[in-house]
Amino acid sequence: MILLNELGFDNRFITPLRENYLQPIAMLLYPDCGGDSLDSHKAFVVKYALHQDLDLSYHYDNAEITLNVSLGKAFTEGNLYFGDMRQVPISDSECVEIEHKVTCGLLHRGQQFHGALPITSGQRWNLIIWMRSSSVRNKLCPMCNKTPQLVEAVGFADGFTKDTLVQNTEQRTCSIS
């Protein structure tokens, strides 16, 4: 995994992309799960290759909204699959398979279960942007389902803030006890 903030992509690329393009779309599609109040993110690139990571098991993201863009290289198979929201028991969930074509992106709720089937040849690189809403996650941590106990952190951290009423507040992370 390549964290894009460590390469200096946050201020000049990812933050303007989130604020100017992705948030207006998320506001229309997902206002019920924080799409109207996205104020932080975590962006990274993942690589799938033979004899390395071939797939990604069924999971949900530490995000309110996720963007997954297939950046390319030549690969075969490796479709994505999506199930229900994480609140639905896995035994009751049905999955749908979606072909993830190079240069195409998928925008989805971060709390929706999903995974990536194995590639059978080549390499696949994906840009993942986890977009977060402190007004949503300050009420309930999406990973542990508890009221967050906040600790200081650097950068956007996990998208929690000390005070949701003040813009550009100190970023925090949830301490799982």
XYZ file of N, CA and C in Angstrom:
531
model
N 0.847 -1.170 0.000
C 0.000 0.000 0.000
C 0.898 1.240 0.000
N 0.555 2.183 -0.837
C 1.271 3.454 -0.918
C 0.341 4.547 -0.398
N 0.699 5.164 0.735
C -0.109 6.245 1.310
C 0.218 7.552 0.590
N -0.758 8.155 -0.037
C -0.511 9.333 -0.873
C -0.185 10.584 -0.077
N -0.636 10.671 1.185
C -0.277 11.843 1.991
C 1.223 11.873 2.267
N 1.853 10.700 2.353
C 3.293 10.642 2.586
C 4.092 11.119 1.384
N 3.459 11.158 0.224
C 4.110 11.637 -0.998
C 3.725 13.074 -1.329
N 2.968 13.726 -0.444
C 2.601 15.125 -0.637
C 1.396 15.358 -1.529
N 0.544 14.357 -1.718
C -0.605 14.493 -2.613
C -1.835 15.110 -1.963
N -1.891 15.209 -0.629
C -3.119 15.656 0.034
C -3.526 17.081 -0.325
N -2.699 18.055 -0.018
C -3.094 19.464 -0.148
C -3.349 19.917 -1.575
N -2.573 19.428 -2.520
C -2.683 19.956 -3.891
C -3.500 19.085 -4.825
N -3.806 17.846 -4.396
C -4.558 16.979 -5.302
C -5.778 16.330 -4.637
N -5.576 15.522 -3.606
C -6.677 14.749 -3.046
C -7.708 15.642 -2.350
N -7.270 16.597 -1.537
C -8.233 17.473 -0.848
C -9.074 18.273 -1.847
N -8.472 18.945 -2.855
C -9.323 19.632 -3.845
C -10.233 18.675 -4.624
N -9.757 17.483 -4.925
C -10.595 16.493 -5.605
C -11.807 16.147 -4.743
N -11.578 15.900 -3.456
C -12.681 15.575 -2.539
C -13.646 16.750 -2.406
N -13.109 17.946 -2.127
C -13.962 19.106 -1.860
C -14.716 19.600 -3.089
N -14.073 19.643 -4.238
C -14.673 20.262 -5.425
C -15.456 19.309 -6.323
N -15.141 18.020 -6.282
C -15.772 17.084 -7.213
C -16.498 15.927 -6.527
N -15.820 15.270 -5.579
C -16.409 14.077 -4.979
C -17.502 14.397 -3.965
N -17.300 15.428 -3.137
C -18.322 15.759 -2.144
C -19.646 16.174 -2.785
N -19.673 17.000 -3.839
C -20.971 17.320 -4.450
C -21.708 16.081 -4.967
N -20.971 15.116 -5.496
C -21.603 13.872 -5.961
C -22.095 13.063 -4.766
N -21.236 12.923 -3.744
C -21.610 12.170 -2.546
C -22.794 12.811 -1.834
N -22.866 14.135 -1.872
C -23.975 14.847 -1.243
C -25.308 14.458 -1.894
N -25.292 14.282 -3.199
C -26.508 13.890 -3.913
C -26.848 12.414 -3.717
N -25.824 11.554 -3.760
C -26.057 10.115 -3.704
C -26.201 9.560 -2.293
N -25.454 10.106 -1.348
C -25.378 9.511 -0.010
C -25.525 10.529 1.123
N -26.539 11.388 1.099
C -26.674 12.371 2.181
C -26.976 11.720 3.526
N -27.531 10.517 3.508
C -27.935 9.820 4.731
C -26.778 9.208 5.508
N -25.593 9.118 4.911
C -24.471 8.484 5.616
C -23.228 9.378 5.614
N -23.428 10.685 5.595
C -22.307 11.611 5.700
C -21.823 12.189 4.386
N -22.454 11.839 3.286
C -22.025 12.364 1.993
C -22.135 13.866 1.882
N -22.946 14.471 2.746
C -23.120 15.925 2.717
C -22.164 16.648 3.657
N -21.283 15.902 4.362
C -20.391 16.550 5.328
C -18.997 15.932 5.356
N -18.503 15.485 4.218
C -17.172 14.878 4.149
C -16.117 15.945 4.417
N -15.274 15.725 5.428
C -14.283 16.747 5.781
C -12.871 16.202 5.953
N -12.660 14.932 5.663
C -11.303 14.376 5.694
C -11.264 13.119 4.836
N -10.078 12.566 4.675
C -9.921 11.387 3.824
C -8.618 10.656 4.138
N -8.524 9.459 3.600
C -7.278 8.693 3.561
C -7.199 8.154 2.147
N -6.114 8.471 1.445
C -5.961 8.054 0.053
C -4.721 7.175 -0.072
N -4.880 6.094 -0.824
C -3.755 5.181 -1.007
C -3.914 4.415 -2.311
N -2.815 3.800 -2.736
C -2.801 2.976 -3.942
C -2.456 1.554 -3.514
N -3.202 0.594 -4.046
C -2.932 -0.816 -3.781
C -2.585 -1.527 -5.081
N -1.781 -2.561 -4.946
C -1.325 -3.335 -6.106
C -1.711 -4.793 -5.915
N -2.261 -5.391 -6.982
C -2.558 -6.810 -7.023
C -1.676 -7.407 -8.120
N -0.973 -8.494 -7.800
C -0.097 -9.124 -8.782
C 0.066 -10.602 -8.445
N 0.400 -11.401 -9.466
C 0.655 -12.822 -9.239
C 1.812 -12.977 -8.264
N 1.717 -13.973 -7.414
C 2.726 -14.266 -6.388
C 2.833 -13.155 -5.348
N 1.842 -12.270 -5.317
C 1.751 -11.227 -4.289
C 0.298 -11.208 -3.826
N -0.267 -10.054 -3.593
C -1.691 -9.977 -3.257
C -2.509 -10.165 -4.521
N -3.323 -11.208 -4.557
C -4.155 -11.494 -5.721
C -5.574 -10.964 -5.565
N -6.032 -10.882 -4.310
C -7.428 -10.547 -4.049
C -7.538 -9.808 -2.721
N -8.765 -9.475 -2.361
C -9.032 -8.826 -1.088
C -10.324 -9.417 -0.544
N -10.268 -9.953 0.666
C -11.428 -10.638 1.230
C -12.560 -9.659 1.553
N -13.698 -10.227 1.846
C -14.939 -9.506 2.147
C -14.726 -8.603 3.359
N -15.005 -7.312 3.232
C -14.720 -6.342 4.293
C -15.562 -5.089 4.093
N -15.509 -4.197 5.065
C -16.043 -2.851 4.901
C -14.933 -1.881 5.260
N -15.083 -0.625 4.852
C -14.006 0.356 4.970
C -14.180 1.257 6.196
N -13.081 1.840 6.623
C -13.096 2.842 7.689
C -13.390 4.195 7.039
N -14.587 4.304 6.479
C -14.976 5.493 5.716
C -16.486 5.581 5.646
N -16.979 6.796 5.427
C -18.400 6.950 5.140
C -18.653 6.676 3.653
N -17.778 7.192 2.799
C -17.890 7.005 1.348
C -16.514 6.608 0.813
N -16.473 5.654 -0.115
C -15.220 5.198 -0.715
C -15.256 5.392 -2.222
N -14.136 5.868 -2.767
C -13.929 5.889 -4.210
C -12.833 4.883 -4.517
N -13.087 3.992 -5.481
C -12.118 2.984 -5.912
C -11.956 3.125 -7.423
N -10.770 3.570 -7.864
C -10.498 3.783 -9.284
C -9.461 2.772 -9.750
N -9.771 2.045 -10.815
C -8.810 1.111 -11.402
C -7.832 1.900 -12.273
N -6.588 1.967 -11.809
C -5.578 2.764 -12.514
C -4.948 2.027 -13.680
N -4.989 0.710 -13.620
C -4.520 0.005 -14.773
C -3.451 -1.021 -14.602
N -2.706 -1.123 -15.676
C -1.845 -2.213 -16.078
C -2.780 -3.264 -16.664
N -2.212 -4.235 -17.306
C -3.016 -5.301 -17.913
C -3.230 -6.413 -16.894
N -4.486 -6.855 -16.733
C -4.815 -7.946 -15.817
C -6.064 -8.653 -16.311
N -6.247 -9.877 -15.851
C -7.475 -10.612 -16.159
C -8.141 -11.030 -14.860
N -9.466 -11.159 -14.947
C -10.317 -11.492 -13.806
C -10.227 -10.393 -12.747
N -10.384 -10.741 -11.478
C -10.263 -9.758 -10.401
C -11.432 -8.813 -10.257
N -12.632 -9.263 -10.605
C -13.802 -8.401 -10.452
C -14.046 -8.062 -8.980
N -14.781 -7.007 -8.762
C -15.199 -6.634 -7.415
C -16.552 -7.274 -7.142
N -16.853 -7.485 -5.865
C -18.177 -7.970 -5.497
C -18.661 -7.188 -4.283
N -19.967 -6.921 -4.269
C -20.598 -6.102 -3.240
C -21.764 -6.843 -2.617
N -21.877 -6.700 -1.291
C -22.992 -7.271 -0.543
C -23.799 -6.163 0.094
N -24.418 -6.503 1.198
C -25.247 -5.542 1.923
C -24.396 -4.676 2.837
N -25.044 -3.762 3.526
C -24.387 -2.945 4.536
C -23.960 -3.846 5.691
N -22.975 -3.414 6.447
C -22.398 -4.271 7.488
C -23.375 -4.624 8.596
N -24.476 -3.886 8.733
C -25.461 -4.185 9.762
C -26.271 -5.440 9.441
N -26.274 -5.865 8.178
C -27.008 -7.062 7.759
C -26.108 -8.276 8.010
N -26.603 -9.298 8.685
C -25.769 -10.491 8.912
C -25.250 -11.068 7.588
N -24.003 -11.485 7.590
C -23.391 -12.007 6.361
C -24.203 -13.174 5.806
N -24.768 -13.995 6.673
C -25.568 -15.142 6.222
C -26.816 -14.708 5.454
N -27.288 -13.480 5.669
C -28.472 -12.962 4.976
C -28.121 -12.107 3.763
N -26.840 -11.919 3.511
C -26.392 -11.001 2.463
C -26.205 -11.725 1.136
N -26.592 -11.055 0.072
C -26.341 -11.556 -1.280
C -25.362 -10.626 -1.961
N -24.474 -11.191 -2.767
C -23.450 -10.378 -3.435
C -23.746 -10.234 -4.917
N -23.289 -9.119 -5.457
C -23.347 -8.871 -6.886
C -21.920 -8.594 -7.357
N -21.557 -9.179 -8.484
C -20.207 -9.024 -9.032
C -20.195 -7.892 -10.053
N -19.149 -7.073 -9.994
C -19.026 -5.929 -10.898
C -17.649 -5.945 -11.534
N -17.612 -5.856 -12.863
C -16.331 -5.775 -13.562
C -15.717 -4.403 -13.293
N -14.461 -4.404 -12.883
C -13.777 -3.138 -12.601
C -12.819 -2.861 -13.744
N -13.249 -2.015 -14.650
C -12.472 -1.718 -15.856
C -11.440 -0.638 -15.583
N -10.312 -0.737 -16.270
C -9.237 0.242 -16.141
C -9.780 1.632 -16.480
N -9.406 2.604 -15.688
C -9.782 4.029 -15.751
C -11.197 4.314 -15.234
N -11.900 3.296 -14.767
C -13.243 3.505 -14.223
C -13.195 3.492 -12.704
N -14.092 4.261 -12.111
C -14.162 4.330 -10.662
C -15.523 3.914 -10.155
N -15.528 3.425 -8.927
C -16.760 3.061 -8.234
C -16.848 3.872 -6.957
N -17.988 4.498 -6.743
C -18.241 5.264 -5.530
C -19.279 4.465 -4.736
N -18.970 4.169 -3.460
C -19.903 3.374 -2.665
C -19.826 3.754 -1.194
N -20.827 3.356 -0.449
C -20.824 3.560 1.003
C -19.682 2.741 1.591
N -18.915 3.347 2.487
C -17.799 2.634 3.089
C -18.235 1.467 3.953
N -19.435 1.520 4.505
C -19.919 0.468 5.386
C -20.615 -0.665 4.628
N -20.508 -0.644 3.292
C -21.057 -1.728 2.479
C -19.985 -2.806 2.331
N -20.348 -4.052 2.649
C -19.401 -5.145 2.483
C -19.027 -5.297 1.018
N -17.747 -5.573 0.767
C -17.251 -5.764 -0.590
C -15.911 -6.481 -0.551
N -15.451 -6.895 -1.718
C -14.155 -7.557 -1.834
C -13.709 -7.556 -3.281
N -12.527 -8.114 -3.513
C -11.984 -8.223 -4.874
C -11.621 -9.676 -5.129
N -12.138 -10.225 -6.215
C -11.809 -11.594 -6.593
C -10.364 -11.651 -7.098
N -9.747 -12.836 -7.104
C -8.344 -12.933 -7.522
C -8.134 -12.586 -8.995
N -7.035 -11.886 -9.261
C -6.616 -11.727 -10.652
C -5.968 -13.052 -11.064
N -5.985 -13.360 -12.380
C -5.374 -14.602 -12.854
C -4.127 -14.349 -13.682
N -3.925 -13.078 -14.052
C -2.687 -12.718 -14.746
C -2.500 -11.208 -14.662
N -1.248 -10.772 -14.823
C -0.944 -9.349 -14.879
C -0.882 -8.666 -13.533
N -1.083 -7.347 -13.576
C -1.074 -6.499 -12.379
C -2.249 -5.535 -12.439
N -2.838 -5.290 -11.276
C -3.892 -4.282 -11.186
C -3.500 -3.311 -10.083
N -3.586 -2.022 -10.378
C -3.322 -0.952 -9.419
C -4.618 -0.186 -9.217
N -4.961 0.105 -7.962
C -6.186 0.830 -7.652
C -5.891 2.018 -6.753
N -6.524 3.144 -7.064
C -6.532 4.316 -6.189
C -7.767 4.194 -5.307
N -7.554 4.227 -3.996
C -8.645 4.152 -3.032
C -8.659 5.459 -2.240
N -9.819 6.090 -2.153
C -9.968 7.276 -1.306
C -11.111 7.003 -0.338
N -10.744 6.874 0.948
C -11.737 6.753 2.006
C -12.101 8.155 2.438
N -13.335 8.562 2.224
C -13.788 9.898 2.616
C -14.590 9.794 3.899
N -14.329 10.745 4.797
C -14.865 10.647 6.146
C -15.599 11.920 6.563
N -16.567 11.741 7.443
C -17.355 12.840 7.979
C -17.229 12.834 9.494
N -16.565 13.854 10.043
C -16.407 13.900 11.500
C -17.747 14.050 12.208
N -18.711 14.702 11.572
C -20.017 14.858 12.228
C -20.735 13.515 12.373
N -20.435 12.564 11.504
C -21.005 11.218 11.612
C -20.185 10.382 12.587
N -18.886 10.335 12.390
C -18.061 9.424 13.192
C -17.785 9.910 14.602
N -17.960 11.182 14.877
C -17.821 11.633 16.261
C -18.936 11.090 17.157
N -20.061 10.712 16.549
C -21.173 10.142 17.312
C -20.978 8.654 17.577
N -20.442 7.936 16.567
C -20.272 6.488 16.671
C -19.119 6.064 15.771
N -18.122 5.440 16.356
C -16.988 4.958 15.573
C -17.474 3.873 14.607
N -17.205 3.999 13.312
C -17.704 3.019 12.348
C -16.997 1.669 12.418
N -15.905 1.597 13.135
C -15.166 0.348 13.212
C -15.483 -0.454 14.483
N -15.706 0.234 15.607
C -15.949 -0.483 16.871
C -17.372 -0.302 17.394
N -18.175 0.532 16.730
C -19.565 0.786 17.120
C -19.722 1.339 18.529
N -18.754 2.124 18.969
C -18.823 2.739 20.288
C -18.664 4.246 20.145
N -19.072 4.965 21.183
C -18.800 6.390 21.223
C -17.285 6.553 21.273
N -16.700 7.328 20.367
C -15.239 7.403 20.320
C -14.629 8.082 21.536
N -13.513 7.532 21.973
C -12.658 8.172 22.960
C -11.488 8.727 22.163
N -11.444 10.047 22.017
C -10.518 10.664 21.081
C -9.128 10.871 21.679
N -8.128 10.617 20.850
C -6.736 10.873 21.197
C -6.124 11.698 20.074
N -5.132 12.520 20.378
C -4.513 13.375 19.366
C -3.846 12.545 18.286
N -3.867 13.077 17.066
C -3.271 12.395 15.926
C -2.751 13.423 14.936
N -1.965 12.962 13.982
C -1.363 13.820 12.967
C -2.188 13.758 11.690
N -2.279 14.879 10.983
C -2.979 14.919 9.695
C -4.467 14.694 9.855
N -5.067 13.989 8.883
C -6.497 13.704 8.949
C -6.809 12.573 9.912
N -5.787 11.794 10.305
C -5.958 10.672 11.228
C -7.099 9.786 10.739
N -8.032 9.447 11.616
C -9.161 8.603 11.226
C -10.439 9.398 11.006
N -10.320 10.723 10.859
C -11.469 11.538 10.503
C -12.309 12.047 11.647
N -11.878 11.851 12.885
C -12.592 12.385 14.037
C -12.063 13.791 14.315
N -12.877 14.646 14.899
C -12.407 15.969 15.319
C -12.813 16.210 16.760
N -12.076 17.105 17.382
C -12.353 17.446 18.780
C -13.678 18.178 18.907
N -13.990 19.060 17.972
C -15.200 19.867 18.035
C -15.778 19.957 16.636
N -16.930 19.345 16.402
C -17.522 19.328 15.066
C -18.116 20.674 14.676
N -18.256 21.611 15.622
C -18.834 22.908 15.302
C -17.813 23.889 14.743
N -16.541 23.583 14.903
C -15.490 24.493 14.470
C -14.799 23.895 13.246
N -14.716 24.659 12.189
C -14.047 24.219 10.968
C -12.540 24.166 11.191
N -11.860 23.249 10.533
C -10.404 23.086 10.610
C -9.934 22.830 12.038
N -10.662 22.004 12.758
C -10.266 21.687 14.122
C -9.202 20.600 14.129
N -8.666 20.378 15.296
C -7.623 19.384 15.492
C -8.156 17.995 15.159
N -7.415 17.231 14.380
C -7.858 15.890 14.000
C -7.530 14.885 15.086
N -8.409 13.898 15.211
C -8.279 12.884 16.251
C -8.476 11.501 15.656
N -8.169 10.497 16.439
C -8.407 9.113 16.086
C -9.108 8.446 17.256
N -9.822 7.359 17.001
C -10.545 6.651 18.047
C -9.609 5.674 18.726
N -9.611 5.700 20.031
C -8.817 4.758 20.815
C -9.705 3.582 21.173
N -9.436 2.430 20.578
C -10.242 1.240 20.844
C -9.723 0.603 22.126
N -10.605 0.518 23.117
C -10.172 -0.044 24.402
C -10.729 -1.416 24.636
